[in-house]
Amino acid sequence: MTVATAGRAARVPGGTPGGTVVATAGLAGLVLAAVNAGHPSPAYEVHRPFFWADVVLAGLYAALGVVVTARSRHPAGRVLVVVGLGFALAGLAIQYAVLGARTEVPAHGLGVHAMLWTWLAGALVGLLVLPWLLVPGRWDALRRAGLATGAALVLVTTGARSLVQMPGAPDNPLSDPGRSAWAADVDAWCVGAAVAYGLVGAGYVVARARSCPPWERRALRWAGAGLATCAAGYAVFEVGLGRGGPVLLGGVLLLVVAQIVLGAAVLVLLVRDATPRMELALSRTVVGGLLTAGTVVLYVGLVALLVRVLPWDEGAVSVVAVAVLAAATAPAHAWVRDRVARLVHGSAADPARLLLDVHRALVAPQAAGSVLDDVAGALRAGLRLRAVTVSADDGTVRATVGAPDGGQVLSLPLVSRGRRIGTLEVAALRGERLDPRTTGLLERLSGMVAVTLAQTLTTARLEALRGRVLDARQTERRQLRRELHDGLGPSLAGAGLALGAIANGADLAPEHAELLGRVQHELARRSEDMRLIARAVLPPALDDGRLAEALHTLSRTFEETRLTVAVEAGPDVDRLDPDRQVAAYHVAVEGVWNAFRHAHADRCEVRLRRLPDGAAELVVRDDGRGMRPDAEPGLGLTSMRERAQEAGGSLSVASGETGTVVTAVLP
């Protein structure tokens, strides 16, 4: 085992100004909270307990945005900072409103009403704008339209909320009674539109996840779940603002859970080189946050339910609810911990799952040359590596997924049957080291990778041997065509001419002249057969890769016979490699000749097409008498099957009273 370590890659600072603004607003809010401690809230509702949720979410999103911007330069980093800024300003506005209720402060009315729209702006940016930035891949028209619509809806909703006058609060300097009533109507409409569009964004993220690698797919699904929960929490929260009590608390808890899940998914998705300490902090934060929120939701729900159905006082109901929570804590913690570990660490969190991922890569239908690529990809995704390379010592096979970029590199020898055949080389994420757990898993999996490499090498050698065999057969067919066309064919024609000269110059008995005429006719017919066979053995068009033209030439060969041959072959079949072209052509020739000689068919159809996976499908269908069920396969059928197998394909024959169908699939 060889380990090479490069220096820690430099980090490019980014996102600092926005993070500084959020930190300043959050710190100012905390200072005011200390100043306001012990003082009563104003007569109008300011939802003072929400301050702490705002501070936590502001810190979470600001820190996440700074990290994303610094490490990936992804535009979502700045959007995350904006989300954090919205929550920080909302927390500051709450404390400013409490301070202004007991002492004169400037712009008190503006500060009070900022509570209504600053948090909304932050939450809606995360709900309506962020989804369209998260998904990887190109920016198509749908994605651009989705982003523009989300941004417009944020502006309209926030603008409407900023004009609403809070009952009992100081006057809103941005509005007046008429404008406030109009803005309240628009705001009510915007709430439903924002919830609906948030669910659309969540669905878009989940739909795009289907075409992503496994680790991206996991993170995007978590992001989709977080966005859907955020939309539901926003709807419950808006309803709870009017009803209060458990509904409002449930909305707050849903929003907090959604923000934690979404933040974790964003970090995993966009910060691909997160440090082990960052991953540890992320795992513990997400697990703790989800369990805390889940415990509160379950406790409140149980108390509300049991008070209604049981004739007990609140003390007894509380004891029962606590007992249920105590019993559910351990299994809930294990369930949440395992899924968060799967999100953060990939398959490395569960060696059995990693083995399953590698096994799926081995058994999935694919071309032989891509097996190593898929195994390397499974290792990279499961172990969160920057790059994985599997290479043979003889230089014939190499599979690389990802690109090393100055991080630690681990090289493991691949040994099969006691002989070294190659190397497994993995690169850690930029600036980080491979932990002992990852190294141990790689050492245990190197044997499976070695077996895969050995099979790939064997397959490559067999493919090379098959290619040489096919080349030799092509050379023999060219020689045979030349002999038939330039040797035997002209010789038969010459013999026929000589017999014609004898018949014209000699005085033969009538019966002898008739016999000589029949021989001359037979020689002429056989000479034409030699010419047709010479063309069918290897037509000139096939030498130049024009398979479709060769098949149409074959059909014209039978124009003067009772058999009508119809060919359907698109121009894309000419892009098949030479081996598959030759195999397809000769299967078609044998099928047509069998229809002509043995099936006594009147019509034969030849259809050749490319399948979506790149394979070629050849179908030869005739309307002849078909084959008996107990008939032994003849030379023609055996030859067709051999041709298909030589090209790595398969051949099937279906025969009945309505004719015979020969189907060959060449991968």
XYZ file of C-alpha atoms in Angstrom:
667
model
C 0.000 0.000 0.000
C 1.386 3.380 -0.984
C 0.218 6.718 0.416
C 1.125 10.085 -1.074
C 0.088 13.346 0.534
C 0.065 16.786 -1.010
C -0.122 20.083 0.816
C -3.450 21.413 1.938
C -5.128 23.247 -0.882
C -5.670 26.921 -0.319
C -9.203 28.060 0.402
C -10.536 31.004 -1.455
C -12.332 33.325 0.913
C -15.815 34.144 -0.170
C -19.130 35.149 1.270
C -17.427 37.106 4.094
C -19.211 40.507 3.660
C -22.665 38.934 3.739
C -21.705 36.717 6.654
C -20.411 39.756 8.533
C -23.719 41.590 8.046
C -25.670 38.592 9.346
C -23.335 38.221 12.314
C -23.673 41.932 13.127
C -27.482 41.796 12.986
C -27.572 38.631 15.074
C -25.197 40.054 17.670
C -27.218 43.269 17.854
C -30.344 41.208 18.439
C -28.667 39.280 21.254
C -27.521 42.515 22.894
C -31.034 43.903 22.748
C -32.398 40.618 24.106
C -30.130 41.027 27.110
C -31.248 44.636 27.544
C -34.927 43.625 27.258
C -34.624 40.722 29.682
C -37.222 41.037 32.417
C -39.232 43.715 30.625
C -42.763 42.995 29.364
C -43.695 42.665 25.711
C -45.776 45.375 24.017
C -49.548 45.153 23.840
C -49.480 44.086 20.216
C -48.216 40.616 19.302
C -44.513 40.373 18.564
C -44.092 36.582 19.081
C -41.108 37.175 21.310
C -40.179 33.448 21.737
C -39.568 33.228 17.965
C -36.463 35.355 18.441
C -34.385 32.351 19.393
C -35.521 30.330 16.393
C -34.631 33.292 14.175
C -31.160 33.551 15.701
C -30.466 29.831 15.303
C -31.652 29.752 11.683
C -29.742 32.941 10.871
C -26.526 31.442 12.202
C -27.145 28.144 10.440
C -27.809 29.624 7.019
C -25.179 32.349 7.208
C -22.472 29.854 8.180
C -23.646 27.460 5.498
C -23.657 30.192 2.872
C -20.143 31.337 3.783
C -18.801 27.765 3.612
C -20.521 27.033 0.294
C -19.288 30.270 -1.264
C -15.732 29.789 0.000
C -15.385 26.149 -1.004
C -17.415 25.804 -4.171
C -18.159 29.308 -5.516
C -21.701 28.084 -6.105
C -24.293 30.893 -6.456
C -26.477 29.126 -3.925
C -23.964 30.205 -1.254
C -24.943 33.856 -1.567
C -28.621 32.923 -1.604
C -28.117 31.043 1.665
C -26.532 34.151 3.198
C -29.604 36.152 2.117
C -31.833 33.576 3.851
C -29.776 33.917 7.025
C -29.926 37.702 6.794
C -33.713 37.608 6.642
C -33.947 35.586 9.867
C -31.292 37.743 11.588
C -33.148 40.953 10.753
C -36.422 39.411 11.926
C -34.874 38.558 15.297
C -33.405 42.037 15.591
C -36.795 43.563 14.708
C -38.502 41.568 17.483
C -36.130 42.886 20.124
C -36.250 46.415 18.653
C -40.050 46.346 18.918
C -39.834 45.272 22.590
C -37.304 48.016 23.303
C -39.441 50.670 21.585
C -42.467 49.758 23.690
C -40.825 51.193 26.827
C -38.491 53.862 25.489
C -38.308 56.234 22.558
C -36.339 54.772 19.611
C -35.981 56.059 16.055
C -38.005 54.463 13.246
C -39.933 52.372 15.736
C -42.863 51.787 13.378
C -40.569 50.584 10.606
C -38.746 48.248 12.986
C -41.984 46.791 14.334
C -43.366 46.027 10.884
C -40.030 44.633 9.685
C -40.907 41.635 11.870
C -43.625 40.784 9.356
C -41.611 40.713 6.167
C -37.897 40.172 6.929
C -38.335 36.581 8.076
C -40.770 36.038 5.213
C -38.213 37.233 2.670
C -35.567 34.865 4.052
C -37.906 31.868 4.266
C -39.349 32.389 0.781
C -35.926 32.834 -0.831
C -34.990 29.447 0.590
C -38.299 27.903 -0.471
C -38.869 29.438 -3.909
C -35.412 30.369 -5.259
C -32.972 27.864 -3.786
C -34.507 24.710 -5.383
C -33.736 25.906 -8.901
C -30.093 26.552 -7.984
C -29.438 23.255 -6.223
C -29.910 20.761 -9.029
C -26.756 19.968 -11.032
C -26.614 20.027 -14.807
C -27.274 22.538 -17.525
C -29.644 25.476 -17.321
C -32.553 24.715 -19.630
C -35.564 26.929 -20.325
C -37.681 25.253 -17.604
C -35.036 25.873 -14.962
C -34.563 29.527 -15.914
C -38.319 30.104 -15.922
C -38.635 28.384 -12.544
C -35.961 30.589 -10.996
C -37.445 33.773 -12.446
C -40.956 32.853 -11.278
C -39.735 32.031 -7.781
C -37.814 35.315 -7.492
C -40.819 37.294 -8.736
C -43.127 35.587 -6.242
C -40.695 36.398 -3.400
C -40.682 40.075 -4.379
C -44.473 40.304 -4.706
C -45.188 38.459 -1.442
C -42.577 40.365 0.561
C -43.680 43.662 -0.913
C -47.319 43.012 -0.056
C -46.462 41.948 3.504
C -44.324 45.073 4.031
C -47.391 47.287 3.359
C -49.703 45.557 5.858
C -50.528 47.501 9.033
C -50.209 45.405 12.201
C -53.277 45.827 14.486
C -52.482 47.884 17.565
C -48.918 48.591 16.483
C -47.366 51.965 15.607
C -48.150 53.250 12.140
C -46.375 51.541 9.262
C -44.420 54.344 7.525
C -44.531 52.388 4.250
C -48.335 52.216 4.097
C -51.691 53.823 4.801
C -55.144 52.348 5.614
C -56.208 51.951 1.972
C -52.915 50.540 0.839
C -52.809 48.208 3.850
C -56.231 46.710 3.064
C -55.238 46.110 -0.558
C -51.893 44.622 0.498
C -53.632 42.257 2.967
C -55.782 40.840 0.142
C -52.737 40.357 -2.080
C -50.824 38.813 0.822
C -53.547 36.231 1.426
C -53.380 35.184 -2.219
C -49.590 35.099 -2.200
C -49.454 32.712 0.771
C -51.308 30.002 -1.153
C -49.285 30.653 -4.284
C -45.996 30.424 -2.379
C -46.966 27.136 -0.738
C -48.029 25.633 -4.068
C -44.919 26.844 -5.879
C -42.710 25.587 -3.063
C -44.139 22.107 -3.611
C -43.470 22.501 -7.346
C -39.835 23.310 -6.584
C -39.558 20.291 -4.285
C -41.006 18.061 -6.993
C -38.554 19.474 -9.542
C -35.599 18.688 -7.269
C -36.774 15.110 -6.677
C -37.474 14.566 -10.385
C -34.007 15.776 -11.370
C -32.481 13.491 -8.724
C -33.403 10.414 -10.788
C -30.684 11.102 -13.349
C -27.928 11.897 -10.810
C -25.232 9.680 -9.248
C -26.222 7.892 -6.017
C -24.707 10.351 -3.543
C -26.201 13.359 -5.365
C -29.512 11.527 -5.615
C -29.590 11.009 -1.839
C -28.785 14.649 -1.103
C -31.363 15.927 -3.610
C -34.059 13.703 -2.155
C -33.292 15.063 1.303
C -33.440 18.567 -0.137
C -36.792 17.765 -1.752
C -38.130 16.443 1.558
C -36.860 19.564 3.340
C -38.485 21.852 0.788
C -41.803 20.006 0.960
C -41.725 20.158 4.773
C -40.839 23.855 4.568
C -43.853 24.511 2.342
C -46.120 22.605 4.727
C -44.623 24.381 7.748
C -45.093 27.777 6.122
C -48.746 27.002 5.443
C -49.345 25.796 9.029
C -47.466 28.796 10.440
C -49.557 31.292 8.466
C -52.736 29.592 9.695
C -51.335 29.522 13.223
C -50.705 33.279 13.202
C -54.476 33.682 13.274
C -55.337 30.777 15.591
C -52.313 30.631 17.888
C -51.745 27.732 20.301
C -50.567 24.293 19.085
C -51.125 25.157 15.423
C -48.651 28.020 15.567
C -46.158 25.923 17.527
C -46.509 23.101 15.014
C -45.816 25.483 12.158
C -42.673 26.794 13.860
C -41.387 23.290 14.560
C -42.049 22.173 10.985
C -40.146 25.183 9.679
C -37.203 24.485 11.989
C -37.066 20.800 10.997
C -37.319 21.722 7.325
C -34.501 24.270 7.580
C -32.220 21.757 9.329
C -32.872 19.025 6.759
C -32.517 21.426 3.852
C -29.313 22.906 5.253
C -27.761 19.452 5.695
C -28.675 18.432 2.162
C -27.251 21.648 0.736
C -23.945 21.198 2.549
C -23.571 17.601 1.376
C -24.578 18.502 -2.164
C -22.530 21.660 -2.695
C -19.527 21.246 -0.368
C -18.064 18.058 -1.765
C -14.821 18.367 0.146
C -16.233 18.921 3.619
C -13.756 18.138 6.394
C -14.374 15.254 8.821
C -14.975 17.798 11.581
C -17.567 19.574 9.461
C -19.266 16.262 8.732
C -19.234 15.312 12.404
C -20.724 18.665 13.410
C -23.305 18.403 10.627
C -24.351 14.889 11.643
C -24.731 15.777 15.302
C -26.579 19.017 14.560
C -29.054 17.358 12.227
C -29.653 14.372 14.503
C -30.061 16.607 17.563
C -32.300 19.077 15.784
C -34.565 16.439 14.291
C -34.880 14.523 17.564
C -35.580 17.685 19.551
C -38.220 18.938 17.157
C -39.712 15.471 16.815
C -39.861 15.064 20.597
C -41.655 18.383 21.049
C -44.133 17.618 18.263
C -44.836 14.141 19.624
C -45.215 15.394 23.199
C -47.620 18.179 22.274
C -49.597 15.858 20.029
C -49.826 13.117 22.644
C -50.922 15.529 25.375
C -53.563 17.094 23.124
C -54.852 13.643 22.128
C -54.827 12.027 25.559
C -56.559 14.975 27.231
C -59.444 14.482 24.812
C -59.789 10.677 25.055
C -58.813 9.916 28.669
C -60.598 11.116 31.832
C -57.307 12.103 33.493
C -55.883 15.378 34.649
C -53.048 17.101 32.827
C -50.414 15.792 35.253
C -51.264 12.145 34.580
C -51.453 12.767 30.848
C -48.042 14.418 30.932
C -46.543 11.409 32.733
C -47.943 9.016 30.103
C -46.631 11.215 27.295
C -43.166 11.329 28.862
C -43.172 7.528 29.266
C -44.060 7.055 25.594
C -41.299 9.474 24.585
C -38.773 7.657 26.781
C -39.630 4.341 25.148
C -39.400 5.808 21.653
C -36.179 7.773 22.162
C -33.641 4.972 21.585
C -35.160 3.490 18.390
C -35.905 6.960 17.027
C -32.320 8.062 17.674
C -30.933 4.974 15.908
C -33.276 5.441 12.941
C -32.457 9.130 12.495
C -28.724 8.613 13.101
C -28.449 5.887 10.444
C -30.185 7.955 7.798
C -28.218 11.093 8.551
C -24.989 9.087 8.424
C -26.069 7.688 5.068
C -26.655 11.233 3.809
C -23.347 12.629 5.078
C -20.976 9.695 4.630
C -22.630 7.766 1.819
C -22.192 3.989 1.775
C -19.098 4.293 4.003
C -21.473 4.634 6.941
C -22.629 1.063 6.303
C -20.056 -1.407 4.848
C -22.812 -3.878 3.984
C -24.569 -1.250 1.896
C -21.292 -0.343 0.204
C -20.792 -3.990 -0.740
C -24.338 -4.050 -2.084
C -23.645 -0.944 -4.205
C -20.490 -2.532 -5.664
C -22.393 -5.769 -6.296
C -25.100 -3.873 -8.184
C -22.447 -2.232 -10.314
C -21.061 -5.672 -11.169
C -24.333 -7.367 -12.092
C -26.052 -4.456 -13.858
C -26.560 -4.975 -17.639
C -23.797 -3.091 -19.392
C -21.012 -3.307 -21.881
C -17.966 -5.226 -20.653
C -15.710 -2.200 -20.875
C -17.876 -0.174 -18.488
C -17.872 -2.628 -15.566
C -14.715 -1.152 -14.086
C -16.068 2.373 -14.547
C -19.217 1.470 -12.634
C -17.277 -0.250 -9.835
C -14.960 2.762 -9.544
C -17.996 5.054 -9.518
C -19.653 3.006 -6.759
C -16.501 3.233 -4.626
C -16.170 6.985 -5.212
C -19.818 7.679 -4.388
C -19.971 5.309 -1.417
C -16.726 6.459 0.218
C -16.971 10.155 -0.756
C -13.648 10.156 -2.645
C -12.418 12.750 -5.117
C -11.181 10.186 -7.658
C -10.848 6.413 -8.135
C -8.615 4.791 -10.764
C -8.328 1.090 -11.607
C -5.497 0.277 -14.005
C -3.883 -2.884 -15.348
C -0.103 -3.268 -15.089
C 0.163 -4.085 -18.792
C -1.510 -0.768 -19.696
C -4.360 -2.333 -21.663
C -7.194 -1.387 -19.288
C -7.740 1.778 -17.261
C -10.879 3.169 -15.631
C -10.920 6.581 -13.937
C -13.827 8.311 -12.214
C -13.190 11.843 -10.969
C -9.977 13.857 -11.118
C -7.250 13.918 -8.431
C -6.496 17.437 -7.290
C -3.563 17.601 -4.945
C -5.023 15.589 -2.048
C -3.839 12.415 -0.374
C -3.521 9.475 -2.763
C -3.673 5.821 -1.686
C -2.394 3.060 -4.002
C -3.329 -0.576 -3.406
C -2.002 -3.537 -5.441
C -4.614 -5.712 -7.155
C -3.689 -9.397 -6.927
C -5.493 -12.254 -8.691
C -4.489 -15.919 -8.242
C -1.291 -14.888 -6.522
C -0.173 -12.570 -9.321
C -0.265 -8.794 -9.318
C -2.330 -7.568 -12.268
C -2.986 -3.912 -11.539
C -3.415 -1.028 -9.107
C -6.340 0.576 -7.289
C -5.605 4.252 -6.723
C -7.910 6.558 -4.779
C -7.602 10.275 -4.074
C -9.031 11.910 -0.968
C -11.068 15.070 -1.097
C -8.952 18.153 -1.638
C -6.894 19.053 1.411
C -8.133 16.099 3.511
C -6.793 12.716 4.605
C -8.258 9.238 4.273
C -9.497 8.030 7.645
C -8.721 4.494 8.905
C -12.281 3.317 8.279
C -12.108 4.248 4.588
C -8.623 2.741 4.211
C -9.742 -0.506 5.819
C -12.790 -0.772 3.585
C -10.663 -0.189 0.485
C -8.200 -2.889 1.521
C -11.033 -5.380 2.003
C -12.677 -4.449 -1.284
C -9.469 -4.552 -3.329
C -9.880 -8.318 -3.802
C -13.284 -7.827 -5.439
C -11.854 -5.088 -7.640
C -8.967 -7.404 -8.604
C -11.406 -10.126 -9.695
C -13.325 -7.575 -11.762
C -10.111 -6.353 -13.392
C -9.040 -9.930 -14.165
C -12.382 -10.644 -15.832
C -12.126 -7.407 -17.800
C -8.619 -8.305 -18.982
C -9.803 -11.762 -20.026
C -12.740 -10.277 -21.890
C -10.448 -7.787 -23.636
C -8.130 -10.587 -24.750
C -11.055 -12.639 -26.047
C -12.389 -9.610 -27.917
C -8.982 -9.071 -29.511
C -8.825 -12.753 -30.486
C -12.343 -12.636 -31.903
C -11.378 -9.575 -33.911
C -8.399 -11.376 -35.390
C -10.583 -14.385 -36.266
C -13.127 -12.136 -37.960
C -10.371 -10.334 -39.862
C -9.017 -13.675 -41.061
C -12.476 -14.753 -42.213
C -12.943 -11.474 -44.024
C -9.632 -11.965 -45.792
C -10.664 -15.492 -46.798
C -13.982 -14.194 -48.103
C -12.258 -11.532 -50.184
C -10.013 -14.221 -51.663
C -13.016 -16.456 -52.303
C -14.894 -13.604 -53.977
C -11.907 -12.878 -56.174
C -11.555 -16.553 -57.135
C -15.240 -16.902 -57.911
C -15.510 -13.631 -59.799
C -12.182 -13.667 -61.638
C -11.404 -17.396 -61.775
C -14.190 -19.952 -61.672
C -16.899 -17.714 -63.120
C -14.950 -16.732 -66.278
C -13.761 -20.321 -66.670
C -17.318 -21.616 -66.731
C -18.318 -18.872 -69.154
C -15.344 -19.739 -71.371
C -16.246 -23.410 -71.340
C -19.777 -22.511 -72.371
C -18.492 -20.427 -75.282
C -16.219 -23.267 -76.367
C -19.121 -25.678 -76.385
C -21.121 -23.195 -78.415
C -18.304 -23.009 -80.964
C -18.213 -26.802 -81.216
C -21.972 -26.934 -81.719
C -21.781 -24.358 -84.510
C -18.753 -25.844 -86.290
C -19.311 -29.562 -86.013
C -21.774 -31.813 -87.734
C -23.482 -33.442 -84.748
C -26.378 -35.785 -84.538
C -29.542 -34.072 -83.371
C -29.554 -35.854 -80.052
C -25.903 -34.939 -79.476
C -26.538 -31.307 -80.429
C -29.464 -31.187 -77.986
C -27.332 -32.622 -75.197
C -24.547 -30.170 -75.959
C -27.060 -27.300 -75.829
C -28.304 -28.368 -72.432
C -24.743 -28.547 -71.117
C -24.018 -25.104 -72.559
C -27.157 -23.694 -70.914
C -26.254 -25.277 -67.583
C -22.765 -23.809 -67.754
C -24.200 -20.348 -68.475
C -26.589 -20.638 -65.524
C -23.850 -21.819 -63.203
C -21.627 -18.996 -64.379
C -24.357 -16.492 -63.433
C -24.740 -18.257 -60.077
C -21.002 -17.835 -59.494
C -21.359 -14.126 -60.214
C -24.269 -13.781 -57.756
C -22.511 -15.814 -55.081
C -19.347 -13.748 -55.505
C -21.377 -10.605 -54.868
C -23.218 -12.163 -51.916
C -20.067 -13.473 -50.238
C -18.794 -9.926 -49.639
C -20.417 -7.154 -51.690
C -18.195 -4.180 -52.533
C -20.531 -1.808 -50.670
C -19.884 -3.716 -47.434
C -16.166 -3.181 -47.850
C -16.836 0.558 -47.645
C -19.202 0.309 -44.645
C -22.405 0.859 -46.676
C -24.508 -1.881 -45.074
C -27.877 -0.454 -46.135
C -26.761 -0.344 -49.775
C -25.461 -3.918 -49.550
C -28.849 -5.131 -48.268
C -30.702 -3.300 -51.046
C -28.314 -4.856 -53.576
C -29.168 -8.252 -52.107
C -32.865 -7.584 -52.646
C -32.281 -6.675 -56.301
C -30.530 -10.001 -56.823
C -33.928 -11.703 -56.585
C -35.838 -9.340 -58.877
C -35.980 -11.924 -61.668
C -37.214 -14.707 -59.357
C -40.540 -15.528 -57.766
C -39.329 -14.112 -54.421
C -39.946 -10.460 -53.617
C -37.427 -9.141 -51.094
C -38.280 -5.920 -49.238
C -35.525 -4.196 -47.243
C -36.010 -1.628 -44.480
C -32.732 -0.204 -43.213
C -32.098 3.364 -42.158
C -28.869 5.252 -42.793
C -27.869 4.937 -39.129
C -27.059 1.238 -39.659
C -24.040 2.327 -41.686
C -22.547 3.599 -38.425
C -22.299 0.082 -37.033
C -18.772 -1.201 -36.580
C -17.439 -3.474 -39.384
C -17.800 -6.695 -37.373
C -21.489 -6.139 -36.722
C -22.077 -5.021 -40.312
C -20.593 -8.239 -41.683
C -22.490 -10.385 -39.178
C -25.810 -8.655 -39.912
C -25.311 -8.929 -43.661
C -24.507 -12.637 -43.649
C -27.409 -13.465 -41.331
C -29.662 -11.584 -43.767
C -28.182 -13.457 -46.765
C -28.726 -16.851 -45.137
C -32.258 -15.924 -44.106
C -33.216 -14.759 -47.604
C -31.648 -17.779 -49.312
C -33.433 -20.132 -46.902
C -36.725 -18.420 -47.741
C -35.976 -18.833 -51.448
C -34.609 -22.387 -51.510
C -36.398 -24.219 -48.704
C -39.457 -22.256 -47.607
C -40.638 -21.566 -51.194
C -41.792 -18.158 -49.986
C -43.279 -15.472 -52.211
C -42.237 -12.557 -50.018
C -39.395 -11.945 -47.610
C -38.915 -8.839 -45.456
C -35.536 -7.736 -44.084
C -35.649 -5.079 -41.360
C -32.524 -3.732 -39.666
C -32.653 -1.016 -36.998
C -30.661 0.447 -34.127
C -32.069 -0.062 -30.646
C -31.989 2.705 -28.002
C -29.041 1.036 -26.227
C -26.967 1.079 -29.446
C -27.480 -2.578 -30.351
C -28.595 -3.651 -33.837
C -31.710 -5.770 -34.393
C -32.104 -7.709 -37.638
C -35.429 -9.380 -38.471
C -35.878 -11.618 -41.543
C -39.533 -12.622 -42.053
C -40.956 -14.766 -44.856
C -44.389 -16.127 -45.763
C -43.164 -19.619 -46.628
C -44.187 -22.990 -45.305
C -41.988 -22.824 -42.212
C -40.075 -25.592 -40.525
C -41.386 -28.745 -38.910
C -41.148 -28.729 -35.105
C -39.032 -31.901 -35.160
C -36.724 -30.737 -37.958
C -32.991 -30.707 -37.283
C -31.280 -27.330 -37.744
C -29.715 -27.167 -41.184
C -26.438 -25.702 -42.312
C -28.003 -22.289 -43.033
C -29.566 -21.915 -39.583
C -26.381 -23.101 -37.883
C -24.349 -20.631 -39.924
C -26.667 -17.739 -38.933
C -26.395 -18.605 -35.233
C -22.609 -18.814 -35.455
C -22.460 -15.445 -37.206
C -24.518 -13.791 -34.470
C -22.516 -15.397 -31.657
C -19.202 -14.410 -33.240
C -20.327 -10.773 -33.007
C -21.318 -11.246 -29.350
C -25.042 -11.378 -30.138
C -27.894 -13.843 -30.117
C -30.275 -15.359 -32.666
C -33.794 -16.709 -32.274
C -36.061 -18.464 -34.795
C -39.861 -18.671 -34.713
C -41.546 -20.813 -37.362
C -45.138 -21.758 -38.065
C -47.744 -22.133 -40.745
C -47.545 -18.449 -41.676
C -43.813 -18.462 -42.219
C -40.512 -18.079 -40.394
C -39.130 -15.146 -38.427
C -35.401 -14.946 -37.726
C -34.330 -12.303 -35.176
C -30.709 -11.455 -34.474
C -29.605 -8.938 -31.844
C -26.027 -7.694 -32.110
C -24.883 -5.617 -29.088
